[in-house]
Coordinates of N, CA and C in Angstrom, one line a residue:
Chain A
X499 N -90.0 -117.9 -29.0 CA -89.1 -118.9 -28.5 C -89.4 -119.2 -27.1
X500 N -88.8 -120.1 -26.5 CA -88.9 -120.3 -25.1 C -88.2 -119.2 -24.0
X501 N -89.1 -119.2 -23.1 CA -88.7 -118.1 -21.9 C -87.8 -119.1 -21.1
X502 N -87.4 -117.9 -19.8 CA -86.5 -118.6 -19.1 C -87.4 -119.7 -18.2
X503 N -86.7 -120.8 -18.2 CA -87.4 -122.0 -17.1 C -86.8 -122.3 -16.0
X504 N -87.3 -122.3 -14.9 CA -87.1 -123.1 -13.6 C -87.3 -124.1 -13.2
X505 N -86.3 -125.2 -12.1 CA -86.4 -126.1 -11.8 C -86.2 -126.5 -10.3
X506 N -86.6 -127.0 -9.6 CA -88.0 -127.4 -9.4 C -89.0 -126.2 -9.2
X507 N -90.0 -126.5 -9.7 CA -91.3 -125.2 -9.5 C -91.4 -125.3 -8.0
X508 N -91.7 -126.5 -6.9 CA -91.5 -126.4 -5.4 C -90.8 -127.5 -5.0
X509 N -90.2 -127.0 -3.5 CA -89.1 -127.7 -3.0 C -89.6 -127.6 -1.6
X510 N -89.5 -129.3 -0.7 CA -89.7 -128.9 0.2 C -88.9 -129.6 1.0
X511 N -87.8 -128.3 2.0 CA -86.6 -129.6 2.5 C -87.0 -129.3 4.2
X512 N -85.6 -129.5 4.2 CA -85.7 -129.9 5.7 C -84.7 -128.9 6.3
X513 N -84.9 -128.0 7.6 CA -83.7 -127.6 8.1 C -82.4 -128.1 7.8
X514 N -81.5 -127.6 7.5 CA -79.8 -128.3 7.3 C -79.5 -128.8 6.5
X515 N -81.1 -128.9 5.6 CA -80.3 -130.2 4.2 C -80.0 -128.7 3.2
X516 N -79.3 -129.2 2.1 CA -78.4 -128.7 1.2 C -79.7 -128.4 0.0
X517 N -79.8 -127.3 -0.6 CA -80.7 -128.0 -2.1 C -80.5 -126.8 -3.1
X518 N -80.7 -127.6 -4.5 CA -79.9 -126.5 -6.0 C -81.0 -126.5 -6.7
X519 N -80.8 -124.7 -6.8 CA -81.8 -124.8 -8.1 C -81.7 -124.2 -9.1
X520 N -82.4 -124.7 -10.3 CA -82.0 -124.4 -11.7 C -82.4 -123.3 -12.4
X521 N -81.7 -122.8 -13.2 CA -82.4 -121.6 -14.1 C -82.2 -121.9 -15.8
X522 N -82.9 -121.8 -16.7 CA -82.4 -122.2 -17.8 C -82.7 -120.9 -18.6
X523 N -81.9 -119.8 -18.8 CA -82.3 -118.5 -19.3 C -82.5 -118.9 -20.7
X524 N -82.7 -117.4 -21.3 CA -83.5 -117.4 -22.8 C -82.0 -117.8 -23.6
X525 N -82.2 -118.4 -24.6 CA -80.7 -118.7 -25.3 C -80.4 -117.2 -26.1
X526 N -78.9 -116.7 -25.6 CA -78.5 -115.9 -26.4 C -78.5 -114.6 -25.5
X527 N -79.0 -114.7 -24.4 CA -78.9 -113.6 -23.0 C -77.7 -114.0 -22.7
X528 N -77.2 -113.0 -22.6 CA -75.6 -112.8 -22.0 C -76.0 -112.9 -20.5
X529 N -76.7 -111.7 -20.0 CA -77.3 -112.0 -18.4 C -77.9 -112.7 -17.5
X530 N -78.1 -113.2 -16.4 CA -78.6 -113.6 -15.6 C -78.5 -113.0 -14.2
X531 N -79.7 -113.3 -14.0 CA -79.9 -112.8 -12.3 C -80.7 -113.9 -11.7
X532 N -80.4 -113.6 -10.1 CA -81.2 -114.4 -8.9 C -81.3 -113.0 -8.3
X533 N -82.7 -113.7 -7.9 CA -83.5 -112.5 -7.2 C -84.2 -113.8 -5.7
X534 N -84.8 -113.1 -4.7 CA -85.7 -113.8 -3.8 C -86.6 -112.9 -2.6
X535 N -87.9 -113.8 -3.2 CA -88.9 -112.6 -2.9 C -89.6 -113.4 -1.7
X536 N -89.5 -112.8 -0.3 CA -89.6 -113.7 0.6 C -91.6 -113.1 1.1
X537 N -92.1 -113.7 1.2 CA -94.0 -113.3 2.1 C -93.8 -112.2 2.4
X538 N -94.1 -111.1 1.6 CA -94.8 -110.3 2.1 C -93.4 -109.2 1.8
X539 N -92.5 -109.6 0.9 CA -91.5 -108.4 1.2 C -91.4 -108.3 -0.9
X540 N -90.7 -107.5 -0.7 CA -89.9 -107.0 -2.5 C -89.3 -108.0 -2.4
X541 N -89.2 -107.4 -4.4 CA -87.8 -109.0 -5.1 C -86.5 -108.1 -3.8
X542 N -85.8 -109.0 -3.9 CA -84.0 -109.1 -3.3 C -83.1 -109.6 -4.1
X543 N -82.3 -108.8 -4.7 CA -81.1 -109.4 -6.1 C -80.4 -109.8 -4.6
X544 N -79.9 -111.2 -5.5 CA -79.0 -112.0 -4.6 C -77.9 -112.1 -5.6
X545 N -77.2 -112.3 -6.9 CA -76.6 -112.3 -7.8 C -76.8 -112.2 -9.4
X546 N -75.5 -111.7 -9.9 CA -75.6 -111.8 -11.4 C -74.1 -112.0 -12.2
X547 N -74.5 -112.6 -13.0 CA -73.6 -113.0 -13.9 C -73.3 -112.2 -15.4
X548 N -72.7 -111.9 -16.0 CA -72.3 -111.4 -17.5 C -71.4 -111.7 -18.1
X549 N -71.7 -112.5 -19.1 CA -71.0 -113.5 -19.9 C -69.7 -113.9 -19.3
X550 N -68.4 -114.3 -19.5 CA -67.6 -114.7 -18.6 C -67.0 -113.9 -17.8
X551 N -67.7 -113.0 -17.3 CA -67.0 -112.3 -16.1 C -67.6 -112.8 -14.7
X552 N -66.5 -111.9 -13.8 CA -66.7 -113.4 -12.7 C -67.7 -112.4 -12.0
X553 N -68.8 -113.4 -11.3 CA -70.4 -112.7 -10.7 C -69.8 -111.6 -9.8
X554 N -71.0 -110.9 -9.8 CA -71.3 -109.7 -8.5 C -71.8 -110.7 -7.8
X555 N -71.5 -111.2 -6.5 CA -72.2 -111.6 -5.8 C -72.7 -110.9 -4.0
X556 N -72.7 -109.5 -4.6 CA -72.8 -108.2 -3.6 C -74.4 -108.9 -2.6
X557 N -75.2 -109.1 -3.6 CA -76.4 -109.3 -2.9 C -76.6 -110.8 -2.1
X558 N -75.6 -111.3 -2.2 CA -76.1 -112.9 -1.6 C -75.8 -112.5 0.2
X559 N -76.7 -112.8 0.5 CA -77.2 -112.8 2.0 C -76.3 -113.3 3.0
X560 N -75.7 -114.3 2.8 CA -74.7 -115.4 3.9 C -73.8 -116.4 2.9
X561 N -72.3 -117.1 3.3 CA -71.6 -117.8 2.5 C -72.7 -119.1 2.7
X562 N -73.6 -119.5 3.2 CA -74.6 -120.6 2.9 C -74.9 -120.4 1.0
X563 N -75.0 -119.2 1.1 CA -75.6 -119.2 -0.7 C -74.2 -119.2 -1.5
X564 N -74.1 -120.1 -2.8 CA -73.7 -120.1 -3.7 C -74.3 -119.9 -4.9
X565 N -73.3 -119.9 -6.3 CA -74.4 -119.8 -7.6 C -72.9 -119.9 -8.4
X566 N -73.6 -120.6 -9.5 CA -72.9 -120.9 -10.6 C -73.0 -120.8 -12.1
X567 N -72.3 -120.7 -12.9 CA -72.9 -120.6 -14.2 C -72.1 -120.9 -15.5
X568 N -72.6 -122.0 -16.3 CA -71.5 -122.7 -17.3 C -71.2 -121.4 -18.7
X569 N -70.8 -120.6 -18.8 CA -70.9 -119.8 -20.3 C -71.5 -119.1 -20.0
X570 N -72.6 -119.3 -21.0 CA -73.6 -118.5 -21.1 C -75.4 -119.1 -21.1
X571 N -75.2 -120.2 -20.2 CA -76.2 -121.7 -20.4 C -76.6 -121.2 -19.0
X572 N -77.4 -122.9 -18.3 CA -77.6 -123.3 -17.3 C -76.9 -122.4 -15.7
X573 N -78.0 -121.9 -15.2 CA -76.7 -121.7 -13.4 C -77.8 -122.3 -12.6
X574 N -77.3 -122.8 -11.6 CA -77.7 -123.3 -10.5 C -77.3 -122.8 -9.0
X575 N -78.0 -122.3 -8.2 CA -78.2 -121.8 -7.0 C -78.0 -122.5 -5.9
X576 N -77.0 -122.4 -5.1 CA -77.2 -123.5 -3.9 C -77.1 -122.7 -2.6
X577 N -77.8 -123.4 -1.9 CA -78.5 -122.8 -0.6 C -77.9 -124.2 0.8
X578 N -77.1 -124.3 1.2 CA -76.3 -125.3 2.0 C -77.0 -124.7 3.5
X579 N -76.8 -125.9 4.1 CA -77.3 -126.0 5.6 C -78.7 -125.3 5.6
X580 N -80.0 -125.3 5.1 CA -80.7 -124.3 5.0 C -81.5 -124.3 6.3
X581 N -81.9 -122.9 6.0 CA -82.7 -122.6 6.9 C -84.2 -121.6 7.1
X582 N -84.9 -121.4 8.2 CA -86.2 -121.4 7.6 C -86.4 -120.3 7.0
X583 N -85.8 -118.8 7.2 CA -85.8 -117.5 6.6 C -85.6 -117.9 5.1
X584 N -84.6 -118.7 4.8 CA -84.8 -119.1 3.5 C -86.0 -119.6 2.7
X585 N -86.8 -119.9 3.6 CA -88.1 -120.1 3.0 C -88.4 -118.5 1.9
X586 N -89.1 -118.8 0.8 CA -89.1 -117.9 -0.4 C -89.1 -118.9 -1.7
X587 N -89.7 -117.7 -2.9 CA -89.8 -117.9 -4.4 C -88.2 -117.1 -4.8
X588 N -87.5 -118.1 -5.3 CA -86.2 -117.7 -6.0 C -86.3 -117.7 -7.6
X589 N -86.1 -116.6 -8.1 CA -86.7 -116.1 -9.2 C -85.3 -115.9 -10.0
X590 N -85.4 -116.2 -11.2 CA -84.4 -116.1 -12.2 C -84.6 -115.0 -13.4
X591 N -83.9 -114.4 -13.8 CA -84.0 -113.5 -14.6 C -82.8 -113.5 -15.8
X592 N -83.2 -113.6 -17.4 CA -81.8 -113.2 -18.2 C -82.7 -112.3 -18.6
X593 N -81.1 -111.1 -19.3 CA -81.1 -110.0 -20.3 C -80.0 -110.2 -21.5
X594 N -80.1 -109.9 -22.4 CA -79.2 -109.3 -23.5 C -78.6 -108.0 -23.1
X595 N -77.8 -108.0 -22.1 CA -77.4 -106.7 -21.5 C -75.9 -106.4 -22.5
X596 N -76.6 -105.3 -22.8 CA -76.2 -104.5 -24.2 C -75.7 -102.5 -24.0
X597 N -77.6 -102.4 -24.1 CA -77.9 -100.8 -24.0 C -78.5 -100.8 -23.2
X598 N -79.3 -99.3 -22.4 CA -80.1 -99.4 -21.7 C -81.6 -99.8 -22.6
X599 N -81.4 -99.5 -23.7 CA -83.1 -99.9 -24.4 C -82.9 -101.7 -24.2
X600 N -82.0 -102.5 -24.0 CA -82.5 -104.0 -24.7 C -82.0 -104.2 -23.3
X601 N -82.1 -103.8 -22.3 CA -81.6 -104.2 -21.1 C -83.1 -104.8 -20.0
X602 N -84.1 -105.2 -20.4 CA -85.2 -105.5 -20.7 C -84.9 -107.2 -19.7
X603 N -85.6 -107.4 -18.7 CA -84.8 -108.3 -17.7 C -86.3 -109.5 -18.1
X604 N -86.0 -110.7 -18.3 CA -87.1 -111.8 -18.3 C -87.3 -112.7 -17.1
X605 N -88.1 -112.7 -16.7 CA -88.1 -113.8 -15.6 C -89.0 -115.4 -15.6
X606 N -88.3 -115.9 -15.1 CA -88.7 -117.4 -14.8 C -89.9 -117.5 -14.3
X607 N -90.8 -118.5 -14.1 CA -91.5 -118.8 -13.3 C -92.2 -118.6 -11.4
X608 N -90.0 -119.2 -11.0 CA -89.6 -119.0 -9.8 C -89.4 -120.6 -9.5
X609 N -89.1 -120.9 -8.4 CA -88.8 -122.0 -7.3 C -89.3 -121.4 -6.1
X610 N -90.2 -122.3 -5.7 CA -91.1 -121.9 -4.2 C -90.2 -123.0 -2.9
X611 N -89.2 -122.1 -2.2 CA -88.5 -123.0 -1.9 C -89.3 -123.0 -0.2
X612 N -89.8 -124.2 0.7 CA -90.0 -123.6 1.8 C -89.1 -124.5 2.7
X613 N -88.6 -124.5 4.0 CA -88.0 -125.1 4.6 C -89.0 -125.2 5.9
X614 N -88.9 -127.0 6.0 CA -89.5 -127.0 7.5 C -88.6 -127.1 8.9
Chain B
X1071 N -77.9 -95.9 -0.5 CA -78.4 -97.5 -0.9 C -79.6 -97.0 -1.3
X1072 N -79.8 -97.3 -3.0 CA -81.4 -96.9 -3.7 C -82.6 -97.7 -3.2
X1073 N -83.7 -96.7 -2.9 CA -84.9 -97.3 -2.3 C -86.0 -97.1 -3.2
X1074 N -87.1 -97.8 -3.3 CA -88.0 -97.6 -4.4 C -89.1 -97.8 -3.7
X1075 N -89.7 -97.0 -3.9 CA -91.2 -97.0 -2.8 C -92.7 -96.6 -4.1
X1076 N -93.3 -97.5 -3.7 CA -94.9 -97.2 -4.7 C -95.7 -97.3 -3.7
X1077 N -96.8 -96.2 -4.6 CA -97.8 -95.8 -3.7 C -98.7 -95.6 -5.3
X1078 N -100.3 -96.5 -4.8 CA -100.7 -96.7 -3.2 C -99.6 -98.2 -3.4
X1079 N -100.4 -98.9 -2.0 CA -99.9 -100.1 -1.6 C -101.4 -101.6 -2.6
X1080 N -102.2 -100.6 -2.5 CA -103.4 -101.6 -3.2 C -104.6 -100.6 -3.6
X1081 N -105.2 -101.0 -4.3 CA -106.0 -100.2 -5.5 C -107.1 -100.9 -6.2
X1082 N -108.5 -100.4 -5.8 CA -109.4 -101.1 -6.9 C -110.0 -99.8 -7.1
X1083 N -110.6 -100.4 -8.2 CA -111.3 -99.2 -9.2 C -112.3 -100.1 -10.0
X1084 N -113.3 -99.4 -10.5 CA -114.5 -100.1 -11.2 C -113.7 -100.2 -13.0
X1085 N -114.1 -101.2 -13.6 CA -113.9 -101.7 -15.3 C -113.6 -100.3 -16.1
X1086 N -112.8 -99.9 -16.7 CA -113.2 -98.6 -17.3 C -112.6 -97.4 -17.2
X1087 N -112.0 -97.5 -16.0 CA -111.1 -96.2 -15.4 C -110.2 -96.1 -15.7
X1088 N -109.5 -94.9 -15.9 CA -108.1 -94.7 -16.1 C -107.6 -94.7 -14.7
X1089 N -106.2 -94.9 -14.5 CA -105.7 -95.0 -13.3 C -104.0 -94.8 -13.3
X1090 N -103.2 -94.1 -12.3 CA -102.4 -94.1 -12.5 C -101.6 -94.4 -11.5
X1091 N -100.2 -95.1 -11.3 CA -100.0 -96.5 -9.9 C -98.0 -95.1 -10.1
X1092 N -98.1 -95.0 -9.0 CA -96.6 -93.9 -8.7 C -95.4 -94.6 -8.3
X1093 N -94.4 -94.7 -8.6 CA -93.6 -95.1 -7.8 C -92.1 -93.7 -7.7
X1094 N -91.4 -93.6 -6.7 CA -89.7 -92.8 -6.1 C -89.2 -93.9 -6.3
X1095 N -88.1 -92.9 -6.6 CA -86.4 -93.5 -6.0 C -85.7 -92.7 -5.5
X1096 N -84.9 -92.9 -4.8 CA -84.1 -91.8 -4.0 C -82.6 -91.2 -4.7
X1097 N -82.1 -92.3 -5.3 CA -81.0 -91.9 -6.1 C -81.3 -91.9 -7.5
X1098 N -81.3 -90.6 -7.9 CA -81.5 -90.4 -9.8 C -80.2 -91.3 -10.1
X1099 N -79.2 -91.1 -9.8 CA -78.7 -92.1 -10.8 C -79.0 -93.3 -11.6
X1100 N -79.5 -93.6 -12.3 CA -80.0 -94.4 -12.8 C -79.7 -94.8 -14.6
X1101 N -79.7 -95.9 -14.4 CA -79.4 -96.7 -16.0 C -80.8 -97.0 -16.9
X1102 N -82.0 -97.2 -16.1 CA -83.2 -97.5 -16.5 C -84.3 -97.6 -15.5
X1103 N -85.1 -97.8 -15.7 CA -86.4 -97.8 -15.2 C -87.1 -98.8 -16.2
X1104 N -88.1 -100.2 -14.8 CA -89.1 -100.9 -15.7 C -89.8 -100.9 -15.0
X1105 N -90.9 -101.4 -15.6 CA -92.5 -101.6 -14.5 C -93.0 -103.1 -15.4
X1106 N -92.9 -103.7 -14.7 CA -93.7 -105.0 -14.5 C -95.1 -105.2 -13.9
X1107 N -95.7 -106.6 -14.5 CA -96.9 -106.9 -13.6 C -96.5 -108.7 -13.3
X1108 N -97.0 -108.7 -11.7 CA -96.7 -109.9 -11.4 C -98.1 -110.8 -11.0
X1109 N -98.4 -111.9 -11.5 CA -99.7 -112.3 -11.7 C -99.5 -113.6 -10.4
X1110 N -100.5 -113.8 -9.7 CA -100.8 -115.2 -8.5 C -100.0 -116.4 -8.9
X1111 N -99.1 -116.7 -8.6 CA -98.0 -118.3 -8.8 C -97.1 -118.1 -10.3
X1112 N -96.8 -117.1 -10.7 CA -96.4 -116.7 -11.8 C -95.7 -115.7 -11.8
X1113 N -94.5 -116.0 -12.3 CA -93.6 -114.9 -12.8 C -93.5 -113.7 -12.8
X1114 N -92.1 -112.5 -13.0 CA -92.9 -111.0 -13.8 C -93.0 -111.4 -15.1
X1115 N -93.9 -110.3 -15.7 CA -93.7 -109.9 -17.2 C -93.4 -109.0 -17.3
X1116 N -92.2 -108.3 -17.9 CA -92.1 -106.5 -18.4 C -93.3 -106.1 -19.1
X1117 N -93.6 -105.3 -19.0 CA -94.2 -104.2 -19.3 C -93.6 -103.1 -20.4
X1118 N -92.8 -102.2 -19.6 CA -92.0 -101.3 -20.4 C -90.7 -101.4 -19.8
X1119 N -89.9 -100.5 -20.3 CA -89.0 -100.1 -20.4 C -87.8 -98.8 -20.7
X1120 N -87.5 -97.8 -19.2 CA -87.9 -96.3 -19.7 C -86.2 -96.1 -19.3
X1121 N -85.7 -95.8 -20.9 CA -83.8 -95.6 -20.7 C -83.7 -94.3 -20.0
X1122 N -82.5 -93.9 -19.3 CA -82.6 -93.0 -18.2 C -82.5 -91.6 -19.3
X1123 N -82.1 -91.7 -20.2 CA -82.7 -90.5 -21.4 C -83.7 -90.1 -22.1
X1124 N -84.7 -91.3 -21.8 CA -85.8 -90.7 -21.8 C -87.0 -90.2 -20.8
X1125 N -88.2 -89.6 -21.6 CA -89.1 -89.2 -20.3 C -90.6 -90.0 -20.3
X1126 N -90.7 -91.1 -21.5 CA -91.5 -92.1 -21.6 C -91.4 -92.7 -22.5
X1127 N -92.2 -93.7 -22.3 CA -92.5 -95.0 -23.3 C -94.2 -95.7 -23.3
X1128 N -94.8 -96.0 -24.3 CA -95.9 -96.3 -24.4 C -96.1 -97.5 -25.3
X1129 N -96.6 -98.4 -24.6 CA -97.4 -99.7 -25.1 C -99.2 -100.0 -24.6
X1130 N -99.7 -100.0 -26.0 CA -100.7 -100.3 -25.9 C -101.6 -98.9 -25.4
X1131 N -102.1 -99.4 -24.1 CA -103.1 -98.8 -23.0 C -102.4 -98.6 -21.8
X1132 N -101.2 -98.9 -22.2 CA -100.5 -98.6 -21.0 C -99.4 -97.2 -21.2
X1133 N -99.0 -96.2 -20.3 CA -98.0 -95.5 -20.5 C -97.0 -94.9 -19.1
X1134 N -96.1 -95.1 -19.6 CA -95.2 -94.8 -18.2 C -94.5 -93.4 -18.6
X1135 N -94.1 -92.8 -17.6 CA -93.3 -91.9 -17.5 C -91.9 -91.8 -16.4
X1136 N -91.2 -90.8 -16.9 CA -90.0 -90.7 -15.6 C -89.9 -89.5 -15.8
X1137 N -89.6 -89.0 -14.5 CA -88.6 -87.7 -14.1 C -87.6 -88.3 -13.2
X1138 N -86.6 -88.0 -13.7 CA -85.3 -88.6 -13.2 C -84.9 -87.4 -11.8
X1139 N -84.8 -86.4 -12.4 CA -84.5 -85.2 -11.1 C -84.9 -85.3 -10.0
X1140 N -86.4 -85.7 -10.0 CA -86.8 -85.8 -9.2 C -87.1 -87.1 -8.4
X1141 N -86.7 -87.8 -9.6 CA -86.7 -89.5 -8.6 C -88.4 -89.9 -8.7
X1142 N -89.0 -90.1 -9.8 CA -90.3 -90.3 -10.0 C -91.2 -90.8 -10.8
X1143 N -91.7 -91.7 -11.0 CA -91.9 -92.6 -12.8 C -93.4 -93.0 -12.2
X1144 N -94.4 -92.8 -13.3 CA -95.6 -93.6 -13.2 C -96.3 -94.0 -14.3
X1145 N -96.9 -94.9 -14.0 CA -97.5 -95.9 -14.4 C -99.2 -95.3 -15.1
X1146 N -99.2 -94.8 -16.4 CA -100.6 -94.7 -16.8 C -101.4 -96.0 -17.4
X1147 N -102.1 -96.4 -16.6 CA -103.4 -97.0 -17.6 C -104.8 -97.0 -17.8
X1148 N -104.8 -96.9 -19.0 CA -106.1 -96.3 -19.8 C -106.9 -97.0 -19.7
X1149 N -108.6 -96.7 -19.7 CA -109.1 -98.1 -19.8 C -109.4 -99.4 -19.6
X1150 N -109.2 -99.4 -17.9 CA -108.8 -100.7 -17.1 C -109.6 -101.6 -17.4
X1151 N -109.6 -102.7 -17.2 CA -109.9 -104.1 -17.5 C -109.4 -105.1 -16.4
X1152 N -110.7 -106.1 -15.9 CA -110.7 -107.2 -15.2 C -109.1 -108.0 -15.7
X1153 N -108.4 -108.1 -16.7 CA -107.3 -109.1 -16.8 C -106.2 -107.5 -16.0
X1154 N -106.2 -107.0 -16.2 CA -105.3 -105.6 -15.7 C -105.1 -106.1 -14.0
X1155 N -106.2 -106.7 -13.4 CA -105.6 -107.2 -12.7 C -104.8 -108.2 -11.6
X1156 N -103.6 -107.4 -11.0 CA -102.0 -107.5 -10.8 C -101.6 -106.6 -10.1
X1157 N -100.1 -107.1 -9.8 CA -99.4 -106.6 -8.8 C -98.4 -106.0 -9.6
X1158 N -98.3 -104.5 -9.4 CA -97.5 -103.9 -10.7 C -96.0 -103.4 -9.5
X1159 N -95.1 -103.7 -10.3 CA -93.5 -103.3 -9.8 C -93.1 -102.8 -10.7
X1160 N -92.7 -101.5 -10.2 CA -91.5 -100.7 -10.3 C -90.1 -101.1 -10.3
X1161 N -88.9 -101.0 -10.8 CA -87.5 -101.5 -10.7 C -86.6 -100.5 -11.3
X1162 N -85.3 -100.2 -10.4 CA -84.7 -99.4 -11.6 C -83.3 -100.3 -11.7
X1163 N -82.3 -99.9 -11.9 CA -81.1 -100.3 -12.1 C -80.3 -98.8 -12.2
X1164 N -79.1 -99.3 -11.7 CA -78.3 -97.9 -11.1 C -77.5 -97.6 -12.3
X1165 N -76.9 -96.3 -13.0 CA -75.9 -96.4 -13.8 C -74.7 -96.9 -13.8
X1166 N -74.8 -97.2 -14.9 CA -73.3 -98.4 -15.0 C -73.6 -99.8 -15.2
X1167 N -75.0 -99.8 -15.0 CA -75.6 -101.1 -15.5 C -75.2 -102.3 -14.9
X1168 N -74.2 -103.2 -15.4 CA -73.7 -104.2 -15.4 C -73.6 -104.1 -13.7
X1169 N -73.6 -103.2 -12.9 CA -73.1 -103.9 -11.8 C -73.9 -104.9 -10.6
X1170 N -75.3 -104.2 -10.7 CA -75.7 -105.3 -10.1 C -76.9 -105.1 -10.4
X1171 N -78.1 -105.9 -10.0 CA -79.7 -105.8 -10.5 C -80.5 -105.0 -10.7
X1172 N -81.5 -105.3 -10.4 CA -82.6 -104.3 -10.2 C -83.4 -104.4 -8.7
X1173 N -83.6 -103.0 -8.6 CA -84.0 -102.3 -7.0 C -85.8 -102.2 -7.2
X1174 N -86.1 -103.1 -6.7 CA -87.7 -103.1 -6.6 C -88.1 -102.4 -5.3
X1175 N -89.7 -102.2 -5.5 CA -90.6 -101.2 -5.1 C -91.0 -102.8 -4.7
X1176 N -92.2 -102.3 -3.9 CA -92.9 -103.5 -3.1 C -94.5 -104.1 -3.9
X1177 N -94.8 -102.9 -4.8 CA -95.4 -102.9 -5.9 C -96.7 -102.8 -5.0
X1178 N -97.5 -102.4 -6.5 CA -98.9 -101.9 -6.0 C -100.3 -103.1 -6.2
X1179 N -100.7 -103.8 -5.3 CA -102.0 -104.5 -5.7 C -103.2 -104.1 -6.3
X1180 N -103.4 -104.4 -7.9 CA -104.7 -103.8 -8.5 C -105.9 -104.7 -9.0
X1181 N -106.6 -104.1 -8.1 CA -107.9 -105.2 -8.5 C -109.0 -104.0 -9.3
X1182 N -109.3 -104.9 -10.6 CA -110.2 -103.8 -11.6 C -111.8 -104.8 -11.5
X1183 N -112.6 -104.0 -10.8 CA -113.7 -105.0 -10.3 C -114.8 -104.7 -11.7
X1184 N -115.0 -106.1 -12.4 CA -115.4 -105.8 -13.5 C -117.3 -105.2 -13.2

């Protein structure tokens, strides 16, 4: 079946503009995560979601970042006033978060976001 | 705050070798352990997947291990091969699962020179 998909694969804004990005996890994954893996450093969990409970959003960096998520569908990432540290590949990940055996995390593509 | 450290940092080896890529964590507590490989403009893939009750898991040519006590899991592969390489990560997730992601390692760069 289809993996998880990302949207836009690159983004290139501008200091202070606003921009959202997409994740379309595997259908039937309860989980989702955002991760962001900036040049030269490790992934960074920024958030996660499980089925309608309301997100951890322990790992998001600054109230510039937001994230959303309809059910168990579509979430979208938003990144307001940006800036250039935010430059980075934002990476999406679902699981069937179950057990520890099917807890087995997928990832997207990514979004190569850079800010000039 | 769990830290995940692999060593080495980058690794070549000639077509053929066995080889084996280390990664720590500082806090055993743990819900699981994965090792991924992450390929040039492209995603991870899992690899495996090692539940904190066990002491390994094996796919293919590849075999990982854990010691949890000690905060320690590595990466065997058998047999290396020019597609082998990648940038392999480590990840664990803390017990209790659900609460928040996974804690990467900075991962190891392997180049298998055919």
């Amino acid at each position: 079946g289809a993996g998880v998909s990302q949207s836009p694969s690159n983004k290139v804004t501008e200091k202070g503009k606003d921009v959202e990005l997409r994740c379309d996890p595997i259908s039937g994954h309860t989980a989702l995560y955002w991760y962001r893996q900036r040049l030269g450093q490790g992934l960074e969990f920024l958030i996660y979601f499980q089925g309608n409970s309301a997100p951890d959003k322990s790992g998001l960096p600054s109230d510039r970042f937001s994230a959303e998520r309809t059910g168990e569908s579509v979430s979208t990432l938003t990144i307001q006033r940006t800036q250039q540290e935010d430059s980075a590949v934002y990476l999406c990940a679902s699981s069937f978060y179950g057990t520890p055996r099917t807890d087995t995390q997928y990832f997207g593509p990514g979004t190569r976001l850079t800010v000039l | 705050k769990q830290e995940v450290t692999q060593i080495p940092a980058a690794l070549s080896v000639p077509e053929g070798e066995n080889l084996v890529l280390n990664c720590s964590f500082t806090d055993s507590a743990i819900y699981n352990l994965q090792w991924f490989r992450q390929d040039p403009g492209k995603g991870l893939t899992s690899l495996l997947l090692i539940q904190s009750s066990q002491r390994e898991q094996t796919s293919g040519r590849l075999n990982a291990s854990l010691d949890k006590s000690s905060g320690r899991s590595t990466l065997y592969i058998a047999a290396s091969q020019p597609g082998d390489s990648a940038t392999y990560l480590c990840a664990v997730r803390r017990s209790g699962g659900g609460a928040d992601g996974l804690t990467f390692g900075k991962g190891t760069h392997l180049i298998i020179q055919p």
